[in-house]
mmCIF file of C-alpha atoms in Angstrom:
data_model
loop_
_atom_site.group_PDB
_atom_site.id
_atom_site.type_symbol
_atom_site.label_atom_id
_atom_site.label_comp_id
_atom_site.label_asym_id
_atom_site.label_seq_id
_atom_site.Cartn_x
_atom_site.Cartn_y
_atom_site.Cartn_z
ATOM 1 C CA UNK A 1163 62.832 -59.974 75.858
ATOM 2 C CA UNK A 1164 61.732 -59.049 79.195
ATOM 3 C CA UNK A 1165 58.278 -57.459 78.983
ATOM 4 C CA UNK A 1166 56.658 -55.790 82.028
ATOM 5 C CA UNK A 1167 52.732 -55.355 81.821
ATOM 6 C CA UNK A 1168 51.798 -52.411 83.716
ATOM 7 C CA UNK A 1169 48.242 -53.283 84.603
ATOM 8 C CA UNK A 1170 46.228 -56.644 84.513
ATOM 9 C CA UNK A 1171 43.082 -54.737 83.850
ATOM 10 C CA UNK A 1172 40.676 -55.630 80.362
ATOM 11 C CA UNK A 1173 43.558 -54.318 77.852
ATOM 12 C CA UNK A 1174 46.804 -55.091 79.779
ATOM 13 C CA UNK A 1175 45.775 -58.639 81.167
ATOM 14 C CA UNK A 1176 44.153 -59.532 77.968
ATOM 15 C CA UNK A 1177 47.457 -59.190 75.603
ATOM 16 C CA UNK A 1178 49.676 -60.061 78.617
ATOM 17 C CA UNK A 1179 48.008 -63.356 78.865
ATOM 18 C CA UNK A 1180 47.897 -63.809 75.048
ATOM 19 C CA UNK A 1181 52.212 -63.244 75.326
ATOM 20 C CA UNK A 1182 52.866 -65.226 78.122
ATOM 21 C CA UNK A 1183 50.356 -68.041 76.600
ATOM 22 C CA UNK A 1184 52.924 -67.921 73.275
ATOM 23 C CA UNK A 1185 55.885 -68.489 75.527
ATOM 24 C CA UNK A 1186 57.075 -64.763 76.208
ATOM 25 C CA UNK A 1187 58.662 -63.654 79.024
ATOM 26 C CA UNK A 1188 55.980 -61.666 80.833
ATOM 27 C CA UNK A 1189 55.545 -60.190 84.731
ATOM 28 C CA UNK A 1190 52.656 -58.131 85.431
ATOM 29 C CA UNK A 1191 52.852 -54.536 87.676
ATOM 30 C CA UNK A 1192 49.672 -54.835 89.800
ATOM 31 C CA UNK A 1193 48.446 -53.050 92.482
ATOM 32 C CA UNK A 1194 48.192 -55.235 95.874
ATOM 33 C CA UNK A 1195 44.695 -56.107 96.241
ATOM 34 C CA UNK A 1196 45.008 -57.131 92.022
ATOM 35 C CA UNK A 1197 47.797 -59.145 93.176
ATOM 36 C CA UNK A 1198 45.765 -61.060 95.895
ATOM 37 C CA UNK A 1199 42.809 -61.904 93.740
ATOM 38 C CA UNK A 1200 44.970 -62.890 90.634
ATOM 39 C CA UNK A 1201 46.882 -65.427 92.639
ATOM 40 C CA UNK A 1202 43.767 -66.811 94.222
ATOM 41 C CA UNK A 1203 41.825 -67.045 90.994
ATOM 42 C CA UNK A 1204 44.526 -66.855 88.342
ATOM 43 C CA UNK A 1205 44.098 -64.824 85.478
ATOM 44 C CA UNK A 1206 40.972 -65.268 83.261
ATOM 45 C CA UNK A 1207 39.982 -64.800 79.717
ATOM 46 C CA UNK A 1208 37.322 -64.996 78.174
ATOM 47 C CA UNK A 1209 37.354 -64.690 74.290
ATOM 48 C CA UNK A 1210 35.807 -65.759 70.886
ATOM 49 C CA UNK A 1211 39.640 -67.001 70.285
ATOM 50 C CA UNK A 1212 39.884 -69.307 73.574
ATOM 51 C CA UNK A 1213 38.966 -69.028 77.047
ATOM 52 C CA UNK A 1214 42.041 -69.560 79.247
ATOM 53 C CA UNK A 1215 43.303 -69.439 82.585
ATOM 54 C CA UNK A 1216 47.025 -68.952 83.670
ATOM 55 C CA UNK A 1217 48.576 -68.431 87.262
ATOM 56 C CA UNK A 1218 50.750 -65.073 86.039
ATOM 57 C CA UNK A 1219 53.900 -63.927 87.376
ATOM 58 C CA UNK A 1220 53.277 -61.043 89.442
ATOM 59 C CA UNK A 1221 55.310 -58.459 91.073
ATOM 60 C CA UNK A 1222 54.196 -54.858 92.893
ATOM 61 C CA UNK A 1223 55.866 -51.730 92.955
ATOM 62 C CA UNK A 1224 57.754 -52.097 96.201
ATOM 63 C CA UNK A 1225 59.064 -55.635 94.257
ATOM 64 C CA UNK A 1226 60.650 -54.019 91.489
ATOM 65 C CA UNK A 1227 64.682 -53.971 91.247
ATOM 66 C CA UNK A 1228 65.426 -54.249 87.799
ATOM 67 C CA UNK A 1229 65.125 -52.822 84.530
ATOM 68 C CA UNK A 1230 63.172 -54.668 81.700
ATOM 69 C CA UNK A 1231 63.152 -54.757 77.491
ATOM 70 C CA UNK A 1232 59.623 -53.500 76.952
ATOM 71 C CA UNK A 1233 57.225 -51.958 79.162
ATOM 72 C CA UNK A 1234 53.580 -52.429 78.015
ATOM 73 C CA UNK A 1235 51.763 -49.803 79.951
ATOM 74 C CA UNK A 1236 47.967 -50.328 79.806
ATOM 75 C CA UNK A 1237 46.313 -48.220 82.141
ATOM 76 C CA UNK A 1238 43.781 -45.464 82.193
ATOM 77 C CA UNK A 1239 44.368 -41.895 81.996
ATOM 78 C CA UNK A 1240 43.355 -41.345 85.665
ATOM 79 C CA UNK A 1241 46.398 -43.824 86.515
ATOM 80 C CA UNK A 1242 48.941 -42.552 84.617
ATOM 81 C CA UNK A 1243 50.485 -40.807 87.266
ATOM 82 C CA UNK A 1244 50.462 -43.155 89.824
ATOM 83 C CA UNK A 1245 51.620 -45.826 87.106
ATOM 84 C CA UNK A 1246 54.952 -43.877 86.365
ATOM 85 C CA UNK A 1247 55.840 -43.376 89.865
ATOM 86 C CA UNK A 1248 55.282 -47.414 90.275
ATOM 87 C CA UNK A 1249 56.717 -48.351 87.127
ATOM 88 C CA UNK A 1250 60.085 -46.164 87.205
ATOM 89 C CA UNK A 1251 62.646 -48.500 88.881
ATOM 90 C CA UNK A 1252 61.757 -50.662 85.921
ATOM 91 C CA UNK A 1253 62.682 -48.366 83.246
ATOM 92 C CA UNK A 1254 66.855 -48.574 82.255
ATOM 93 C CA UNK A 1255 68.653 -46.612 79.494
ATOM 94 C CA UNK A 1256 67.502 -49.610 76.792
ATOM 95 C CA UNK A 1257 63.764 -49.524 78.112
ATOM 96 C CA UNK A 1258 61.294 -49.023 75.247
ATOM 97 C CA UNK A 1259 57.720 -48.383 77.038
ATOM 98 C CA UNK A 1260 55.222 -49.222 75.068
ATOM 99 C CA UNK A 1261 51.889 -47.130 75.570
ATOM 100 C CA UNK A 1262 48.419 -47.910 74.461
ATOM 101 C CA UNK A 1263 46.072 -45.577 76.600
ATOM 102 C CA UNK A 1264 43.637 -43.547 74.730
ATOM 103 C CA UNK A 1265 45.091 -39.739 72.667
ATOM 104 C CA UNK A 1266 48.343 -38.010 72.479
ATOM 105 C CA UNK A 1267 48.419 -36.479 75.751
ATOM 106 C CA UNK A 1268 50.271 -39.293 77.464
ATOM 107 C CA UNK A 1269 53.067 -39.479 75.033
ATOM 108 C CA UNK A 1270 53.620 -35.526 76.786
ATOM 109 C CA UNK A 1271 53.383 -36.899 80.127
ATOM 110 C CA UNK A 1272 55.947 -40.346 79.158
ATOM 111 C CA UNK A 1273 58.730 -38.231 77.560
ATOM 112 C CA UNK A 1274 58.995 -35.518 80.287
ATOM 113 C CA UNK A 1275 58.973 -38.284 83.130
ATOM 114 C CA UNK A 1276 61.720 -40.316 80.995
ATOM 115 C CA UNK A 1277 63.163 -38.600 78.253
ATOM 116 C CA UNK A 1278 61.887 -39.246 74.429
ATOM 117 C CA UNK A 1279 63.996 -42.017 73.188
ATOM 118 C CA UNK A 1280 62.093 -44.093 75.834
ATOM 119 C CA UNK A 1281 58.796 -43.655 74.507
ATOM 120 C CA UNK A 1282 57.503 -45.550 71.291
ATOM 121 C CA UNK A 1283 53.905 -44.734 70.107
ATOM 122 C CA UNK A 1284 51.175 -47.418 70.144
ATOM 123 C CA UNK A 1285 48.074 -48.083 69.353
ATOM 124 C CA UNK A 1286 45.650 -50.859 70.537
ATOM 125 C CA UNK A 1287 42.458 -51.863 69.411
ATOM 126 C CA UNK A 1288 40.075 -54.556 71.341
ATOM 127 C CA UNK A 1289 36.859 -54.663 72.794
ATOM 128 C CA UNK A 1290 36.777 -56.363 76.356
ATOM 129 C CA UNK A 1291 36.033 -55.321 79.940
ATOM 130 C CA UNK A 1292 36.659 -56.839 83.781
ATOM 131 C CA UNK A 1293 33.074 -59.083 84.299
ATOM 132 C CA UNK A 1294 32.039 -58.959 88.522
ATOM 133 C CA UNK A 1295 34.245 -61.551 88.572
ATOM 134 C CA UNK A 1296 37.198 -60.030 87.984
ATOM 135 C CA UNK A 1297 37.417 -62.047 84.354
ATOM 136 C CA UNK A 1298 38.884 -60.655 81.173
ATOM 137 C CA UNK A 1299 36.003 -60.599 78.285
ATOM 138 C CA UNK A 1300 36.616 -59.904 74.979
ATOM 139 C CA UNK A 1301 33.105 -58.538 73.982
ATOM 140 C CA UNK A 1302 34.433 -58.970 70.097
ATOM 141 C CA UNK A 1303 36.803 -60.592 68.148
ATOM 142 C CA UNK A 1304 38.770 -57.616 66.917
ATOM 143 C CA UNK A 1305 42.245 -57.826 68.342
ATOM 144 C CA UNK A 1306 45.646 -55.646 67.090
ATOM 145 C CA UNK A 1307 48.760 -54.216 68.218
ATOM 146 C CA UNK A 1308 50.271 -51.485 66.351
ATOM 147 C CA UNK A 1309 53.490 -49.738 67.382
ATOM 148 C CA UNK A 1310 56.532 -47.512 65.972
ATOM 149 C CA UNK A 1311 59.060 -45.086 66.302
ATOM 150 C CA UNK A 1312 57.709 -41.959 67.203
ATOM 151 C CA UNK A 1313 60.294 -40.567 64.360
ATOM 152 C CA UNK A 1314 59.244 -42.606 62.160
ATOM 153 C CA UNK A 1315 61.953 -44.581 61.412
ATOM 154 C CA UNK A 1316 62.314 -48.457 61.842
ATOM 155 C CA UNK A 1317 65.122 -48.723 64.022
ATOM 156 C CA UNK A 1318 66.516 -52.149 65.088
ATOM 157 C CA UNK A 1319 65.330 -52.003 68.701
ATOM 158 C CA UNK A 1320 61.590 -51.859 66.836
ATOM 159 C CA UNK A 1321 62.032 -54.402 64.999
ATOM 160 C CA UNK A 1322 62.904 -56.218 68.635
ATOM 161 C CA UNK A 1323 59.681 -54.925 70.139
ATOM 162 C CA UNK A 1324 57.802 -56.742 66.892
ATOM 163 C CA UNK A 1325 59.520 -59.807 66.949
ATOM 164 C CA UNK A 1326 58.373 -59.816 70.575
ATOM 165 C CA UNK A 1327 54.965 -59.103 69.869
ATOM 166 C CA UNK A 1328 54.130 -61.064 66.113
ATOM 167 C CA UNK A 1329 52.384 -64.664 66.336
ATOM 168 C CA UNK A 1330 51.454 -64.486 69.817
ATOM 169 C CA UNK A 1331 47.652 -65.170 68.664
ATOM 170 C CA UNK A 1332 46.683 -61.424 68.048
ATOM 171 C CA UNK A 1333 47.197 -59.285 65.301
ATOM 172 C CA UNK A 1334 50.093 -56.809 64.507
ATOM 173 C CA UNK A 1335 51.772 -54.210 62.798
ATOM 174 C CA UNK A 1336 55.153 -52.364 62.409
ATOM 175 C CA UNK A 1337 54.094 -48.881 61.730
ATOM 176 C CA UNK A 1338 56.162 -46.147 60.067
ATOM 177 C CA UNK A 1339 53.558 -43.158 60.589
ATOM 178 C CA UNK A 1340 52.389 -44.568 64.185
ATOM 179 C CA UNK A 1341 51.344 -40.661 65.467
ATOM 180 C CA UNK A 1342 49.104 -40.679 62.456
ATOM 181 C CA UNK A 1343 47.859 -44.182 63.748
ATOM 182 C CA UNK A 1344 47.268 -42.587 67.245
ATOM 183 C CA UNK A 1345 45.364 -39.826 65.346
ATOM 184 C CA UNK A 1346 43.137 -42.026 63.796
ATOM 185 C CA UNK A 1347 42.243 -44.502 66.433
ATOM 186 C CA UNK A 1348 41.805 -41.129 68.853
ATOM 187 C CA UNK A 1349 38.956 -39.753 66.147
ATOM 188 C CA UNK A 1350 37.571 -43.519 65.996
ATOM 189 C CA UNK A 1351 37.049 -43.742 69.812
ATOM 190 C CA UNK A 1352 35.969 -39.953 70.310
ATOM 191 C CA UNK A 1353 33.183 -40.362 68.118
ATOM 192 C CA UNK A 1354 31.878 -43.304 69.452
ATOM 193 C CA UNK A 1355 32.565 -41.676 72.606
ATOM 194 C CA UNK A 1356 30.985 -38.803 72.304
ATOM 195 C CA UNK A 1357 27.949 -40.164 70.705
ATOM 196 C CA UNK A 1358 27.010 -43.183 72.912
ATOM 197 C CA UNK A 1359 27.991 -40.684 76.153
ATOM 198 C CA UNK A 1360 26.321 -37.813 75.134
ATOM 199 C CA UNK A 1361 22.806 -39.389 74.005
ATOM 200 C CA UNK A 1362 22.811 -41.886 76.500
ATOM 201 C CA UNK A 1363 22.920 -45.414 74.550
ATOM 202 C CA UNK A 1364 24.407 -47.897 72.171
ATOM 203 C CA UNK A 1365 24.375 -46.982 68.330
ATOM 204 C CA UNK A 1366 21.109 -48.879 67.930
ATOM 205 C CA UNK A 1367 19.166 -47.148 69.985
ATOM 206 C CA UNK A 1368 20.657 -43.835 68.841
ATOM 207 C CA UNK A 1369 19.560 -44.498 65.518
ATOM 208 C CA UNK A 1370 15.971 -45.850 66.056
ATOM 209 C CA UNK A 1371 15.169 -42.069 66.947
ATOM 210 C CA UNK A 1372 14.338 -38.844 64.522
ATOM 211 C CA UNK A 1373 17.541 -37.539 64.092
ATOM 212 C CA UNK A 1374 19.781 -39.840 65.958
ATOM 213 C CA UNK A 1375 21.790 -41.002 62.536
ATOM 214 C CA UNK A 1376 22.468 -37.241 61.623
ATOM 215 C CA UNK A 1377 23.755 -36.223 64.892
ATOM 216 C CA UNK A 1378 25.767 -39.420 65.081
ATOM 217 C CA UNK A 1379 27.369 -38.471 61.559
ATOM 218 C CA UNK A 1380 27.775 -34.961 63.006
ATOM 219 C CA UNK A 1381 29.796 -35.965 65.630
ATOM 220 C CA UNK A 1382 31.840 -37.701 63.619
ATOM 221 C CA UNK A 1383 32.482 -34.827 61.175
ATOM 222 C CA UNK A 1384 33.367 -32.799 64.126
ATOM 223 C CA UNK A 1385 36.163 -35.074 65.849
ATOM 224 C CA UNK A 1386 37.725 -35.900 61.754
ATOM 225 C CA UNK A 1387 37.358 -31.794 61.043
ATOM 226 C CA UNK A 1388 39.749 -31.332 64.296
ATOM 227 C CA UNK A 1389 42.133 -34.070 63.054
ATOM 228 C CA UNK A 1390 42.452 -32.705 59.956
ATOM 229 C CA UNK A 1391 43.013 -29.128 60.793
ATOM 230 C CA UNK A 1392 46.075 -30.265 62.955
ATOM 231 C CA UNK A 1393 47.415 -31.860 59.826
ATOM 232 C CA UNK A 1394 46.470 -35.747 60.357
ATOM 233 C CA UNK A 1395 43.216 -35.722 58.479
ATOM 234 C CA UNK A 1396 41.872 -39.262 58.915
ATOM 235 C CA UNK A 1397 41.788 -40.953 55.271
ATOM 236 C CA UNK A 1398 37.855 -41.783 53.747
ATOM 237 C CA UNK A 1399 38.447 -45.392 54.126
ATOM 238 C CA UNK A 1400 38.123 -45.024 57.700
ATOM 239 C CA UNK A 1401 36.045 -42.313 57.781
ATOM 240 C CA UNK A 1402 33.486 -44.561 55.547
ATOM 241 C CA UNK A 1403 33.978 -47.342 58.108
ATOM 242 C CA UNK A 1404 33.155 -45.431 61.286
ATOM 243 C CA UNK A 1405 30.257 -44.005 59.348
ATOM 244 C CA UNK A 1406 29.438 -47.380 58.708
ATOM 245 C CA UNK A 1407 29.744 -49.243 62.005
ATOM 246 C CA UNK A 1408 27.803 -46.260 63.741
ATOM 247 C CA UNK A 1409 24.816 -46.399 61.662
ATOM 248 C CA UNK A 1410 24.189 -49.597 61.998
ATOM 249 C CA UNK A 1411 20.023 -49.778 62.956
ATOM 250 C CA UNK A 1412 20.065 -52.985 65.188
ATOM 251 C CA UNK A 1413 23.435 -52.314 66.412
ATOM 252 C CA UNK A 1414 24.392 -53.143 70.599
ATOM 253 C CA UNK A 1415 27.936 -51.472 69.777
ATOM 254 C CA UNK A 1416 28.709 -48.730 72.993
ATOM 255 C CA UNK A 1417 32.094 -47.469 73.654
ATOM 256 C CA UNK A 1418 34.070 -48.087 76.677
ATOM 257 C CA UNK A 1419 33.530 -44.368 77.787
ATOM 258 C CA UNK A 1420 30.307 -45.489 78.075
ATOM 259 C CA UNK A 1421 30.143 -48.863 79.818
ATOM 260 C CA UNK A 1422 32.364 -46.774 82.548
ATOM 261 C CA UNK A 1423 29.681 -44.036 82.813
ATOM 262 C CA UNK A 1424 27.068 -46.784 82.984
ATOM 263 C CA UNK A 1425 29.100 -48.406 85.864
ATOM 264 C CA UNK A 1426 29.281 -45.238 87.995
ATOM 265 C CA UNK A 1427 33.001 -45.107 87.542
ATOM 266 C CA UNK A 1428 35.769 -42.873 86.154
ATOM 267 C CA UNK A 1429 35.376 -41.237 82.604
ATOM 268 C CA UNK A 1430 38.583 -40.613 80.445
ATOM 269 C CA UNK A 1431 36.411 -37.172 79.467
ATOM 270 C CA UNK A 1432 39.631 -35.255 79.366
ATOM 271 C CA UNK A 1433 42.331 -37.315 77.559
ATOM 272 C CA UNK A 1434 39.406 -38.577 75.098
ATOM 273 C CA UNK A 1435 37.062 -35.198 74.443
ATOM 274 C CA UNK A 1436 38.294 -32.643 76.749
ATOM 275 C CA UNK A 1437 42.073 -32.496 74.523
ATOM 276 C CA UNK A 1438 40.119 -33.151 71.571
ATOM 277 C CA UNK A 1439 37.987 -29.885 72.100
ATOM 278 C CA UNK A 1440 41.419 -28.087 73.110
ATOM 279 C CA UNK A 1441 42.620 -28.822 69.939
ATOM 280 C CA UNK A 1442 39.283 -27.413 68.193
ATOM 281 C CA UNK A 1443 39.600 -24.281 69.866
ATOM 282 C CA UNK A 1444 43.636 -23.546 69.101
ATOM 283 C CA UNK A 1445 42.334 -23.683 65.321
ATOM 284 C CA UNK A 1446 38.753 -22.601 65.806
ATOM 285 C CA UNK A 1447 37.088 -25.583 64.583
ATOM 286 C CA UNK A 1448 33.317 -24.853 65.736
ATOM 287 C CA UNK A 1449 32.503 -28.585 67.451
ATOM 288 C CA UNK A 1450 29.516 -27.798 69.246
ATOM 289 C CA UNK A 1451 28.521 -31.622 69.777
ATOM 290 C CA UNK A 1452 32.126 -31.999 71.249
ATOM 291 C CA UNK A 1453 31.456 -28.998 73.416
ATOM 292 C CA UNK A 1454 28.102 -30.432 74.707
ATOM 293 C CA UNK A 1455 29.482 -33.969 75.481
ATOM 294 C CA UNK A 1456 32.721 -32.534 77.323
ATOM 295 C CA UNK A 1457 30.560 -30.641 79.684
ATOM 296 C CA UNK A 1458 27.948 -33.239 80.162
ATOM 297 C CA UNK A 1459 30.949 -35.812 81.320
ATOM 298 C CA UNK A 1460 32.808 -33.424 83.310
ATOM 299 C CA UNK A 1461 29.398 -32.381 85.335
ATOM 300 C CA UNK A 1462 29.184 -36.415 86.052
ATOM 301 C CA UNK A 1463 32.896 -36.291 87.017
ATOM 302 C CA UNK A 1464 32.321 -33.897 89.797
ATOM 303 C CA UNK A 1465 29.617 -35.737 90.625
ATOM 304 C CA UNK A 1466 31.415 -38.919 91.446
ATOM 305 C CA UNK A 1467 34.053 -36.273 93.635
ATOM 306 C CA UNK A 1468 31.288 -34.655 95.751
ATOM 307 C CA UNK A 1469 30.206 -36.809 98.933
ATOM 308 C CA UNK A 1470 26.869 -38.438 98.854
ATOM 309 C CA UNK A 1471 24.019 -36.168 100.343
ATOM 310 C CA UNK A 1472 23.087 -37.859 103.396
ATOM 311 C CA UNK A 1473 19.437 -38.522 104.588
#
């Protein structure tokens, strides 16, 4: 199958490479200036499962002409927009795109730009980030795929998509309840989100204060208490895990919310928190913690909009 990669960033360049190093049939949507440093440097990975370097196929949105099979869309909320505009010559009446950004709220955006039969949920879950040098890192080995029907059902053009995507040196899974997959990965990430952002550090650090552990656990209470009450309640084995990993006393784990914010760059505050809280609110689900870190992140967001005071 064809298989367009919109976006060669830390998600979208990391699995892209890992298809096209098993043989697939991948092209990668990049932006111009992307497009100019990948095919000086080639694309780079760095990862606890191989380092590796390929010279990608590459093609920009003026380029495209055709439709493809899948359509792996990997970017950030912010460039969602922009993405669909770019991306919608390549989309044709068999075109399954395949999402992975963070929520639900994009699924919204997908079907009303090109209809719902188009759009299959996803979920991805792997820990890497763009180094100065523009190189892929995989801070840790986790690495998965998971995708369905949003209906539900396991149609035959899924089971396409997964023979696509299985033994391509990452994990994955056919999914038969993929929304309440989305639900769970969007509590997972929110939490971790919302603690790291809001207090200003990794887990470690957070819990080497007086009260650091409890308010970690209560923001974790809050984002599964707003899952629940909009009937995907997250089950205990995974609450017990994200309890777990966010505990942890010696722990350097942050969230990529975070390592933006530490950057000086864009936040997904809105598609991570801000919908989150929304959801709180339509079923009065008191998440003050929730509140707090939704207004600290939007006050840096404005921040990063207003023009530096000048001397």
């Amino acid at each position: 199958m064809k298989i367009l990669v919109v976006g060669a960033g830390a998600v979208g360049g990391y699995f892209g490479a890992r298809l096209e190093q098993a043989g697939r049939d991948v092209t990668f949507l990049v932006r111009p200036a992307r497009a100019q440093q990948l095919r000086r440097d080639g694309l780079r990975v760095l990862s606890p499962h191989g380092d590796l370097t390929l010279k990608p196929t590459l093609i920009t949105a003026d380029e495209l002409s055709s439709p493809y099979d899948i359509i792996f869309l990997s970017v950030k909320a912010q460039a969602l927009d922009q993405a669909i505009k770019d991306m919608s010559a390549a989309v044709g009446p068999e075109t399954m795109i395949y999402p992975v950004l963070n929520g639900m709220r994009h699924i919204k955006t997908l079907t009303k730009a090109f209809g719902e039969r188009a759009v299959v949920g996803g979920v991805c879950i792997v820990i890497a980030d763009l180094d100065e040098q523009e190189r892929i890192v995989q801070i840790a080995p986790l690495q998965k795929l998971t995708y369905g029907e949003l209906s539900g059902e396991i149609t035959a053009r899924i089971r396409a998509l997964d023979d696509a995507f299985r033994n391509a040196g990452f994990d994955t899974e056919l999914s038969a309840n993929i929304t309440q997959e989305m639900w769970q990965k969007w509590v997972m990430i929110a939490s971790l989100g919302l603690a790291t952002c809001l207090l200003d550090g990794p887990v470690g650090a957070i819990n080497a204060v007086p009260d650091g552990q409890q308010t970690i656990l209560q923001a974790i209470d809050e984002c599964a208490a707003i899952a629940t009450a909009c009937g995907f309640p997250p089950p205990q084995s995974l609450i017990d895990n994200i309890r777990k990993q966010a505990t942890m006393k010696d722990s350097k784990l942050t969230s990529s919310m975070y390592r933006d914010l530490k950057k000086g760059a864009h936040v997904e505050v809105e598609t991570i928190l801000g919908d989150l809280l929304e959801h709180g609110h339509c079923y009065q689900v008191p998440a003050p913690l929730l509140q707090a870190g939704c207004v600290r992140l939007r006050v840096y967001q404005n921040t990063l909009k207003s023009p530096s005071p000048t001397s």
